[in-house]
Amino acid sequence: MRRMRVAAAVVLLSCGLLALAITSASSPAPASAAPSPPSATSGSPSSVGESSATVNGTVNPNGQSTTYYFRYGTTTSYGLQTTPAGAGPGTGMVAVHAALDGLSPNTTYHYQLVATSSAGTTNGADETLTTTSTTASQAVVLGHEGFVSPGWVVGAELGCFHGTTTCTGQLTMSHDGTVIAQRNYSLPPDSGGFQNMELNSAGQEALGSNGVFNLIPVTVTATQTGGQTVSWVIHLARWVWH
């Protein structure tokens, strides 16, 4: 009887192990979840000028090595993109940005942040920015004095203000209707200084009549590209040289 009980116990134990093995085989361990693609959020622009701007956004790599770039253009078809840059493999939000250059003034541009990893690609929302308009600068007289230095060089003070463009054109100096010096000029916006011109033979001859109480008057005319003309009179004072 005892042997029969032991045999029965062995049979029951064997059946239990067999049932456990069958259950384990039919219920495999759950697989690990697939990695999530990065998130991409297009942000507001900054430093918007006539021909450039900075676009911003945030990227969450979600644990995968991630790169990002911005698409941009005058329509939602974009057509241009910035150089890809890295956002790292972290799991938190990363602030990203890119500089846009070569833009046209007073123009609306669309842009979109794009983030890519081995888990996939995510496009941020479309955003827009509008570049500032161009304001033509004006040539401005800065001084009414002219000193003739050795070498028959005379300087006239001219500035470029009240706008955002470069002032370019021609300076002409005349005495009694005769041109005695001239040169081209180019001044960046919000700048100015002496524009030196060498007197021609007529100017050198006219300067010979100069005296302490008889400084010869000359008319300086700045003709700016585009049509603006500014004229003023200066009296030439000659440095004393031997």
PDB file of C-alpha atoms in Angstrom:
ATOM      1  CA  MET A   1       0.000   0.000   0.000  1.00  0.00           C
ATOM      2  CA  ARG A   2       2.812   2.358   0.911  1.00  0.00           C
ATOM      3  CA  ARG A   3       4.522   1.715  -2.403  1.00  0.00           C
ATOM      4  CA  MET A   4       1.325   2.511  -4.228  1.00  0.00           C
ATOM      5  CA  ARG A   5       0.975   5.852  -2.399  1.00  0.00           C
ATOM      6  CA  VAL A   6       4.563   6.828  -3.278  1.00  0.00           C
ATOM      7  CA  ALA A   7       4.006   5.886  -6.906  1.00  0.00           C
ATOM      8  CA  ALA A   8       0.818   7.937  -6.989  1.00  0.00           C
ATOM      9  CA  ALA A   9       2.632  10.950  -5.538  1.00  0.00           C
ATOM     10  CA  VAL A  10       5.374  10.670  -8.155  1.00  0.00           C
ATOM     11  CA  VAL A  11       2.746  10.513 -10.908  1.00  0.00           C
ATOM     12  CA  LEU A  12       0.963  13.616  -9.564  1.00  0.00           C
ATOM     13  CA  LEU A  13       4.252  15.557  -9.291  1.00  0.00           C
ATOM     14  CA  SER A  14       5.176  14.610 -12.834  1.00  0.00           C
ATOM     15  CA  CYS A  15       1.791  15.717 -14.111  1.00  0.00           C
ATOM     16  CA  GLY A  16       2.158  19.056 -12.307  1.00  0.00           C
ATOM     17  CA  LEU A  17       5.557  19.726 -13.830  1.00  0.00           C
ATOM     18  CA  LEU A  18       4.241  18.743 -17.256  1.00  0.00           C
ATOM     19  CA  ALA A  19       1.285  21.130 -16.892  1.00  0.00           C
ATOM     20  CA  LEU A  20       3.601  23.952 -15.789  1.00  0.00           C
ATOM     21  CA  ALA A  21       5.853  23.360 -18.794  1.00  0.00           C
ATOM     22  CA  ILE A  22       2.863  23.368 -21.132  1.00  0.00           C
ATOM     23  CA  THR A  23       1.543  26.605 -19.572  1.00  0.00           C
ATOM     24  CA  SER A  24       4.946  28.299 -19.846  1.00  0.00           C
ATOM     25  CA  ALA A  25       5.294  27.270 -23.473  1.00  0.00           C
ATOM     26  CA  SER A  26       1.865  28.620 -24.380  1.00  0.00           C
ATOM     27  CA  SER A  27       2.449  31.970 -22.580  1.00  0.00           C
ATOM     28  CA  PRO A  28       5.850  33.404 -23.685  1.00  0.00           C
ATOM     29  CA  ALA A  29       7.345  36.442 -21.890  1.00  0.00           C
ATOM     30  CA  PRO A  30       6.041  39.799 -23.236  1.00  0.00           C
ATOM     31  CA  ALA A  31       8.346  41.482 -25.814  1.00  0.00           C
ATOM     32  CA  SER A  32       9.928  44.897 -24.987  1.00  0.00           C
ATOM     33  CA  ALA A  33       8.053  47.932 -26.394  1.00  0.00           C
ATOM     34  CA  ALA A  34       9.334  49.456 -29.672  1.00  0.00           C
ATOM     35  CA  PRO A  35      11.209  52.786 -29.274  1.00  0.00           C
ATOM     36  CA  SER A  36       9.164  55.929 -29.867  1.00  0.00           C
ATOM     37  CA  PRO A  37      10.082  58.402 -32.622  1.00  0.00           C
ATOM     38  CA  PRO A  38      11.277  61.843 -31.493  1.00  0.00           C
ATOM     39  CA  SER A  39       8.901  64.728 -30.902  1.00  0.00           C
ATOM     40  CA  ALA A  40       9.329  68.006 -32.785  1.00  0.00           C
ATOM     41  CA  THR A  41       7.710  71.317 -31.874  1.00  0.00           C
ATOM     42  CA  SER A  42       8.233  74.360 -34.113  1.00  0.00           C
ATOM     43  CA  GLY A  43       8.711  77.538 -32.057  1.00  0.00           C
ATOM     44  CA  SER A  44       8.585  81.281 -32.596  1.00  0.00           C
ATOM     45  CA  PRO A  45      11.235  83.073 -34.699  1.00  0.00           C
ATOM     46  CA  SER A  46      13.742  85.584 -33.324  1.00  0.00           C
ATOM     47  CA  SER A  47      16.221  88.171 -34.617  1.00  0.00           C
ATOM     48  CA  VAL A  48      14.148  88.755 -37.748  1.00  0.00           C
ATOM     49  CA  GLY A  49      15.769  91.282 -40.100  1.00  0.00           C
ATOM     50  CA  GLU A  50      15.654  92.240 -43.766  1.00  0.00           C
ATOM     51  CA  SER A  51      17.558  89.215 -45.038  1.00  0.00           C
ATOM     52  CA  SER A  52      18.005  86.894 -42.067  1.00  0.00           C
ATOM     53  CA  ALA A  53      16.165  85.320 -39.126  1.00  0.00           C
ATOM     54  CA  THR A  54      16.601  82.660 -36.454  1.00  0.00           C
ATOM     55  CA  VAL A  55      14.029  79.841 -36.205  1.00  0.00           C
ATOM     56  CA  ASN A  56      13.566  77.935 -32.956  1.00  0.00           C
ATOM     57  CA  GLY A  57      11.900  74.822 -31.600  1.00  0.00           C
ATOM     58  CA  THR A  58      12.155  71.894 -29.185  1.00  0.00           C
ATOM     59  CA  VAL A  59      12.977  68.214 -29.751  1.00  0.00           C
ATOM     60  CA  ASN A  60      12.557  65.204 -27.447  1.00  0.00           C
ATOM     61  CA  PRO A  61      14.812  62.373 -28.719  1.00  0.00           C
ATOM     62  CA  ASN A  62      12.885  59.802 -26.620  1.00  0.00           C
ATOM     63  CA  GLY A  63      16.074  57.910 -25.861  1.00  0.00           C
ATOM     64  CA  GLN A  64      17.300  57.568 -29.447  1.00  0.00           C
ATOM     65  CA  SER A  65      20.151  59.414 -31.142  1.00  0.00           C
ATOM     66  CA  THR A  66      18.319  62.191 -33.009  1.00  0.00           C
ATOM     67  CA  THR A  67      19.079  64.802 -35.645  1.00  0.00           C
ATOM     68  CA  TYR A  68      16.963  67.776 -36.635  1.00  0.00           C
ATOM     69  CA  TYR A  69      16.702  70.445 -39.334  1.00  0.00           C
ATOM     70  CA  PHE A  70      14.291  73.165 -40.407  1.00  0.00           C
ATOM     71  CA  ARG A  71      12.557  73.255 -43.755  1.00  0.00           C
ATOM     72  CA  TYR A  72      11.691  76.741 -45.015  1.00  0.00           C
ATOM     73  CA  GLY A  73      10.452  78.644 -48.050  1.00  0.00           C
ATOM     74  CA  THR A  74       7.818  81.099 -49.235  1.00  0.00           C
ATOM     75  CA  THR A  75       5.140  78.360 -49.366  1.00  0.00           C
ATOM     76  CA  THR A  76       4.312  75.217 -47.389  1.00  0.00           C
ATOM     77  CA  SER A  77       6.210  73.274 -50.046  1.00  0.00           C
ATOM     78  CA  TYR A  78       9.316  74.850 -48.443  1.00  0.00           C
ATOM     79  CA  GLY A  79      12.066  73.879 -50.903  1.00  0.00           C
ATOM     80  CA  LEU A  80      14.999  74.811 -48.651  1.00  0.00           C
ATOM     81  CA  GLN A  81      16.377  73.309 -45.460  1.00  0.00           C
ATOM     82  CA  THR A  82      19.061  74.030 -42.890  1.00  0.00           C
ATOM     83  CA  THR A  83      22.059  71.778 -42.266  1.00  0.00           C
ATOM     84  CA  PRO A  84      21.094  68.820 -40.004  1.00  0.00           C
ATOM     85  CA  ALA A  85      22.334  69.051 -36.409  1.00  0.00           C
ATOM     86  CA  GLY A  86      22.310  66.692 -33.448  1.00  0.00           C
ATOM     87  CA  ALA A  87      19.812  66.768 -30.569  1.00  0.00           C
ATOM     88  CA  GLY A  88      21.405  63.878 -28.651  1.00  0.00           C
ATOM     89  CA  PRO A  89      19.863  60.616 -27.322  1.00  0.00           C
ATOM     90  CA  GLY A  90      18.201  61.967 -24.190  1.00  0.00           C
ATOM     91  CA  THR A  91      14.647  61.667 -22.916  1.00  0.00           C
ATOM     92  CA  GLY A  92      13.891  65.319 -22.216  1.00  0.00           C
ATOM     93  CA  MET A  93      13.091  68.402 -24.277  1.00  0.00           C
ATOM     94  CA  VAL A  94      16.052  69.979 -26.103  1.00  0.00           C
ATOM     95  CA  ALA A  95      15.898  73.590 -27.335  1.00  0.00           C
ATOM     96  CA  VAL A  96      17.097  73.831 -30.942  1.00  0.00           C
ATOM     97  CA  HIS A  97      17.552  76.665 -33.432  1.00  0.00           C
ATOM     98  CA  ALA A  98      18.994  77.504 -36.854  1.00  0.00           C
ATOM     99  CA  ALA A  99      19.935  80.703 -38.691  1.00  0.00           C
ATOM    100  CA  LEU A 100      18.290  81.508 -42.024  1.00  0.00           C
ATOM    101  CA  ASP A 101      20.266  83.779 -44.361  1.00  0.00           C
ATOM    102  CA  GLY A 102      19.760  85.148 -47.844  1.00  0.00           C
ATOM    103  CA  LEU A 103      16.094  85.997 -47.275  1.00  0.00           C
ATOM    104  CA  SER A 104      14.248  88.688 -49.215  1.00  0.00           C
ATOM    105  CA  PRO A 105      13.041  91.855 -47.428  1.00  0.00           C
ATOM    106  CA  ASN A 106       9.362  92.276 -46.578  1.00  0.00           C
ATOM    107  CA  THR A 107       8.593  88.630 -47.398  1.00  0.00           C
ATOM    108  CA  THR A 108       6.647  85.957 -45.485  1.00  0.00           C
ATOM    109  CA  TYR A 109       8.436  82.618 -45.048  1.00  0.00           C
ATOM    110  CA  HIS A 110       7.055  79.282 -43.836  1.00  0.00           C
ATOM    111  CA  TYR A 111       9.231  77.000 -41.715  1.00  0.00           C
ATOM    112  CA  GLN A 112       8.899  73.594 -40.038  1.00  0.00           C
ATOM    113  CA  LEU A 113      11.071  71.663 -37.583  1.00  0.00           C
ATOM    114  CA  VAL A 114      11.844  68.044 -38.556  1.00  0.00           C
ATOM    115  CA  ALA A 115      13.365  65.495 -36.116  1.00  0.00           C
ATOM    116  CA  THR A 116      14.674  62.052 -37.184  1.00  0.00           C
ATOM    117  CA  SER A 117      15.976  58.972 -35.360  1.00  0.00           C
ATOM    118  CA  SER A 118      16.106  55.206 -36.036  1.00  0.00           C
ATOM    119  CA  ALA A 119      12.598  55.060 -34.583  1.00  0.00           C
ATOM    120  CA  GLY A 120      11.123  57.388 -37.204  1.00  0.00           C
ATOM    121  CA  THR A 121      10.681  60.992 -38.352  1.00  0.00           C
ATOM    122  CA  THR A 122       8.397  63.646 -36.879  1.00  0.00           C
ATOM    123  CA  ASN A 123       7.401  66.924 -38.533  1.00  0.00           C
ATOM    124  CA  GLY A 124       6.561  69.919 -36.367  1.00  0.00           C
ATOM    125  CA  ALA A 125       3.771  72.352 -37.157  1.00  0.00           C
ATOM    126  CA  ASP A 126       4.121  74.928 -39.924  1.00  0.00           C
ATOM    127  CA  GLU A 127       5.037  78.406 -38.652  1.00  0.00           C
ATOM    128  CA  THR A 128       5.648  81.724 -40.438  1.00  0.00           C
ATOM    129  CA  LEU A 129       7.842  84.798 -40.151  1.00  0.00           C
ATOM    130  CA  THR A 130       7.952  88.035 -42.145  1.00  0.00           C
ATOM    131  CA  THR A 131      11.237  89.802 -42.832  1.00  0.00           C
ATOM    132  CA  THR A 132      11.462  93.539 -42.301  1.00  0.00           C
ATOM    133  CA  SER A 133      11.214  96.007 -45.153  1.00  0.00           C
ATOM    134  CA  THR A 134      14.091  97.945 -46.710  1.00  0.00           C
ATOM    135  CA  THR A 135      14.320 101.688 -46.073  1.00  0.00           C
ATOM    136  CA  ALA A 136      16.558 103.642 -48.443  1.00  0.00           C
ATOM    137  CA  SER A 137      19.305 105.540 -46.627  1.00  0.00           C
ATOM    138  CA  GLN A 138      20.105 109.181 -47.389  1.00  0.00           C
ATOM    139  CA  ALA A 139      23.430 110.906 -47.874  1.00  0.00           C
ATOM    140  CA  VAL A 140      23.854 113.551 -45.171  1.00  0.00           C
ATOM    141  CA  VAL A 141      26.323 116.451 -44.892  1.00  0.00           C
ATOM    142  CA  LEU A 142      28.395 116.145 -41.715  1.00  0.00           C
ATOM    143  CA  GLY A 143      30.643 119.194 -41.934  1.00  0.00           C
ATOM    144  CA  HIS A 144      31.313 122.408 -43.844  1.00  0.00           C
ATOM    145  CA  GLU A 145      35.066 122.541 -43.509  1.00  0.00           C
ATOM    146  CA  GLY A 146      37.679 121.356 -45.963  1.00  0.00           C
ATOM    147  CA  PHE A 147      41.418 121.114 -45.391  1.00  0.00           C
ATOM    148  CA  VAL A 148      43.814 120.654 -48.267  1.00  0.00           C
ATOM    149  CA  SER A 149      46.742 118.486 -47.232  1.00  0.00           C
ATOM    150  CA  PRO A 150      50.116 118.031 -48.951  1.00  0.00           C
ATOM    151  CA  GLY A 151      49.482 116.120 -52.140  1.00  0.00           C
ATOM    152  CA  TRP A 152      46.512 118.378 -52.986  1.00  0.00           C
ATOM    153  CA  VAL A 153      44.050 116.098 -51.201  1.00  0.00           C
ATOM    154  CA  VAL A 154      40.893 117.585 -49.743  1.00  0.00           C
ATOM    155  CA  GLY A 155      38.318 115.805 -47.598  1.00  0.00           C
ATOM    156  CA  ALA A 156      34.554 116.378 -47.499  1.00  0.00           C
ATOM    157  CA  GLU A 157      32.514 114.988 -44.606  1.00  0.00           C
ATOM    158  CA  LEU A 158      29.601 112.810 -45.719  1.00  0.00           C
ATOM    159  CA  GLY A 159      27.335 110.392 -43.839  1.00  0.00           C
ATOM    160  CA  CYS A 160      24.723 107.730 -44.599  1.00  0.00           C
ATOM    161  CA  PHE A 161      21.683 107.770 -42.294  1.00  0.00           C
ATOM    162  CA  HIS A 162      17.880 107.430 -41.972  1.00  0.00           C
ATOM    163  CA  GLY A 163      17.694 104.012 -43.602  1.00  0.00           C
ATOM    164  CA  THR A 164      18.994 100.475 -43.885  1.00  0.00           C
ATOM    165  CA  THR A 165      20.732 100.483 -47.264  1.00  0.00           C
ATOM    166  CA  THR A 166      24.279 101.408 -48.319  1.00  0.00           C
ATOM    167  CA  CYS A 167      24.728 104.904 -49.765  1.00  0.00           C
ATOM    168  CA  THR A 168      26.609 104.881 -53.059  1.00  0.00           C
ATOM    169  CA  GLY A 169      27.193 107.591 -55.643  1.00  0.00           C
ATOM    170  CA  GLN A 170      29.625 110.263 -56.807  1.00  0.00           C
ATOM    171  CA  LEU A 171      31.117 113.277 -55.085  1.00  0.00           C
ATOM    172  CA  THR A 172      31.979 116.305 -57.217  1.00  0.00           C
ATOM    173  CA  MET A 173      33.804 119.436 -56.083  1.00  0.00           C
ATOM    174  CA  SER A 174      33.576 122.565 -58.250  1.00  0.00           C
ATOM    175  CA  HIS A 175      34.715 126.202 -58.138  1.00  0.00           C
ATOM    176  CA  ASP A 176      33.065 128.856 -60.281  1.00  0.00           C
ATOM    177  CA  GLY A 177      31.408 126.120 -62.325  1.00  0.00           C
ATOM    178  CA  THR A 178      34.631 124.191 -62.975  1.00  0.00           C
ATOM    179  CA  VAL A 179      35.068 120.685 -61.592  1.00  0.00           C
ATOM    180  CA  ILE A 180      38.234 120.577 -59.499  1.00  0.00           C
ATOM    181  CA  ALA A 181      37.901 117.106 -57.895  1.00  0.00           C
ATOM    182  CA  GLN A 182      35.621 114.076 -57.914  1.00  0.00           C
ATOM    183  CA  ARG A 183      35.366 110.494 -56.672  1.00  0.00           C
ATOM    184  CA  ASN A 184      32.878 107.688 -56.108  1.00  0.00           C
ATOM    185  CA  TYR A 185      31.709 106.875 -52.586  1.00  0.00           C
ATOM    186  CA  SER A 186      30.156 103.935 -50.759  1.00  0.00           C
ATOM    187  CA  LEU A 187      29.050 104.219 -47.126  1.00  0.00           C
ATOM    188  CA  PRO A 188      27.363 101.559 -44.955  1.00  0.00           C
ATOM    189  CA  PRO A 189      24.140 102.653 -43.207  1.00  0.00           C
ATOM    190  CA  ASP A 190      24.607 104.663 -39.998  1.00  0.00           C
ATOM    191  CA  SER A 191      28.190 105.630 -40.762  1.00  0.00           C
ATOM    192  CA  GLY A 192      30.152 108.555 -42.143  1.00  0.00           C
ATOM    193  CA  GLY A 193      33.462 110.351 -42.363  1.00  0.00           C
ATOM    194  CA  PHE A 194      35.841 112.219 -44.636  1.00  0.00           C
ATOM    195  CA  GLN A 195      35.774 111.377 -48.324  1.00  0.00           C
ATOM    196  CA  ASN A 196      39.179 112.380 -49.674  1.00  0.00           C
ATOM    197  CA  MET A 197      39.557 113.759 -53.202  1.00  0.00           C
ATOM    198  CA  GLU A 198      42.674 114.882 -55.058  1.00  0.00           C
ATOM    199  CA  LEU A 199      42.478 118.313 -56.652  1.00  0.00           C
ATOM    200  CA  ASN A 200      43.068 118.379 -60.387  1.00  0.00           C
ATOM    201  CA  SER A 201      45.204 121.026 -62.094  1.00  0.00           C
ATOM    202  CA  ALA A 202      42.310 123.510 -62.178  1.00  0.00           C
ATOM    203  CA  GLY A 203      41.816 123.039 -58.454  1.00  0.00           C
ATOM    204  CA  GLN A 204      45.486 123.490 -57.694  1.00  0.00           C
ATOM    205  CA  GLU A 205      45.534 126.703 -59.724  1.00  0.00           C
ATOM    206  CA  ALA A 206      42.425 128.009 -57.952  1.00  0.00           C
ATOM    207  CA  LEU A 207      43.950 127.239 -54.584  1.00  0.00           C
ATOM    208  CA  GLY A 208      46.860 129.532 -55.450  1.00  0.00           C
ATOM    209  CA  SER A 209      44.614 132.539 -54.828  1.00  0.00           C
ATOM    210  CA  ASN A 210      43.764 131.310 -51.347  1.00  0.00           C
ATOM    211  CA  GLY A 211      44.676 133.546 -48.430  1.00  0.00           C
ATOM    212  CA  VAL A 212      43.978 133.983 -44.727  1.00  0.00           C
ATOM    213  CA  PHE A 213      41.088 136.317 -45.422  1.00  0.00           C
ATOM    214  CA  ASN A 214      40.196 134.935 -48.827  1.00  0.00           C
ATOM    215  CA  LEU A 215      39.451 131.199 -48.494  1.00  0.00           C
ATOM    216  CA  ILE A 216      38.086 130.043 -51.817  1.00  0.00           C
ATOM    217  CA  PRO A 217      34.525 128.657 -51.684  1.00  0.00           C
ATOM    218  CA  VAL A 218      33.854 125.356 -53.436  1.00  0.00           C
ATOM    219  CA  THR A 219      30.596 123.524 -53.982  1.00  0.00           C
ATOM    220  CA  VAL A 220      30.495 119.846 -53.073  1.00  0.00           C
ATOM    221  CA  THR A 221      27.713 117.768 -54.647  1.00  0.00           C
ATOM    222  CA  ALA A 222      26.889 114.209 -53.587  1.00  0.00           C
ATOM    223  CA  THR A 223      24.827 112.500 -56.278  1.00  0.00           C
ATOM    224  CA  GLN A 224      23.468 109.317 -54.763  1.00  0.00           C
ATOM    225  CA  THR A 225      22.665 106.294 -56.901  1.00  0.00           C
ATOM    226  CA  GLY A 226      18.922 106.473 -57.380  1.00  0.00           C
ATOM    227  CA  GLY A 227      18.685 110.214 -57.862  1.00  0.00           C
ATOM    228  CA  GLN A 228      19.078 111.990 -54.497  1.00  0.00           C
ATOM    229  CA  THR A 229      21.431 114.976 -54.715  1.00  0.00           C
ATOM    230  CA  VAL A 230      22.894 116.957 -51.832  1.00  0.00           C
ATOM    231  CA  SER A 231      25.030 120.094 -52.333  1.00  0.00           C
ATOM    232  CA  TRP A 232      26.866 122.289 -49.863  1.00  0.00           C
ATOM    233  CA  VAL A 233      29.588 124.919 -49.837  1.00  0.00           C
ATOM    234  CA  ILE A 234      32.885 124.644 -48.001  1.00  0.00           C
ATOM    235  CA  HIS A 235      35.812 127.064 -47.828  1.00  0.00           C
ATOM    236  CA  LEU A 236      39.150 125.448 -48.389  1.00  0.00           C
ATOM    237  CA  ALA A 237      41.807 126.028 -45.770  1.00  0.00           C
ATOM    238  CA  ARG A 238      45.297 124.893 -46.741  1.00  0.00           C
ATOM    239  CA  TRP A 239      47.651 123.327 -44.237  1.00  0.00           C
ATOM    240  CA  VAL A 240      50.929 125.201 -44.034  1.00  0.00           C
ATOM    241  CA  TRP A 241      53.677 123.182 -45.678  1.00  0.00           C
ATOM    242  CA  HIS A 242      57.012 123.997 -47.266  1.00  0.00           C
TER     243      HIS A 242
END
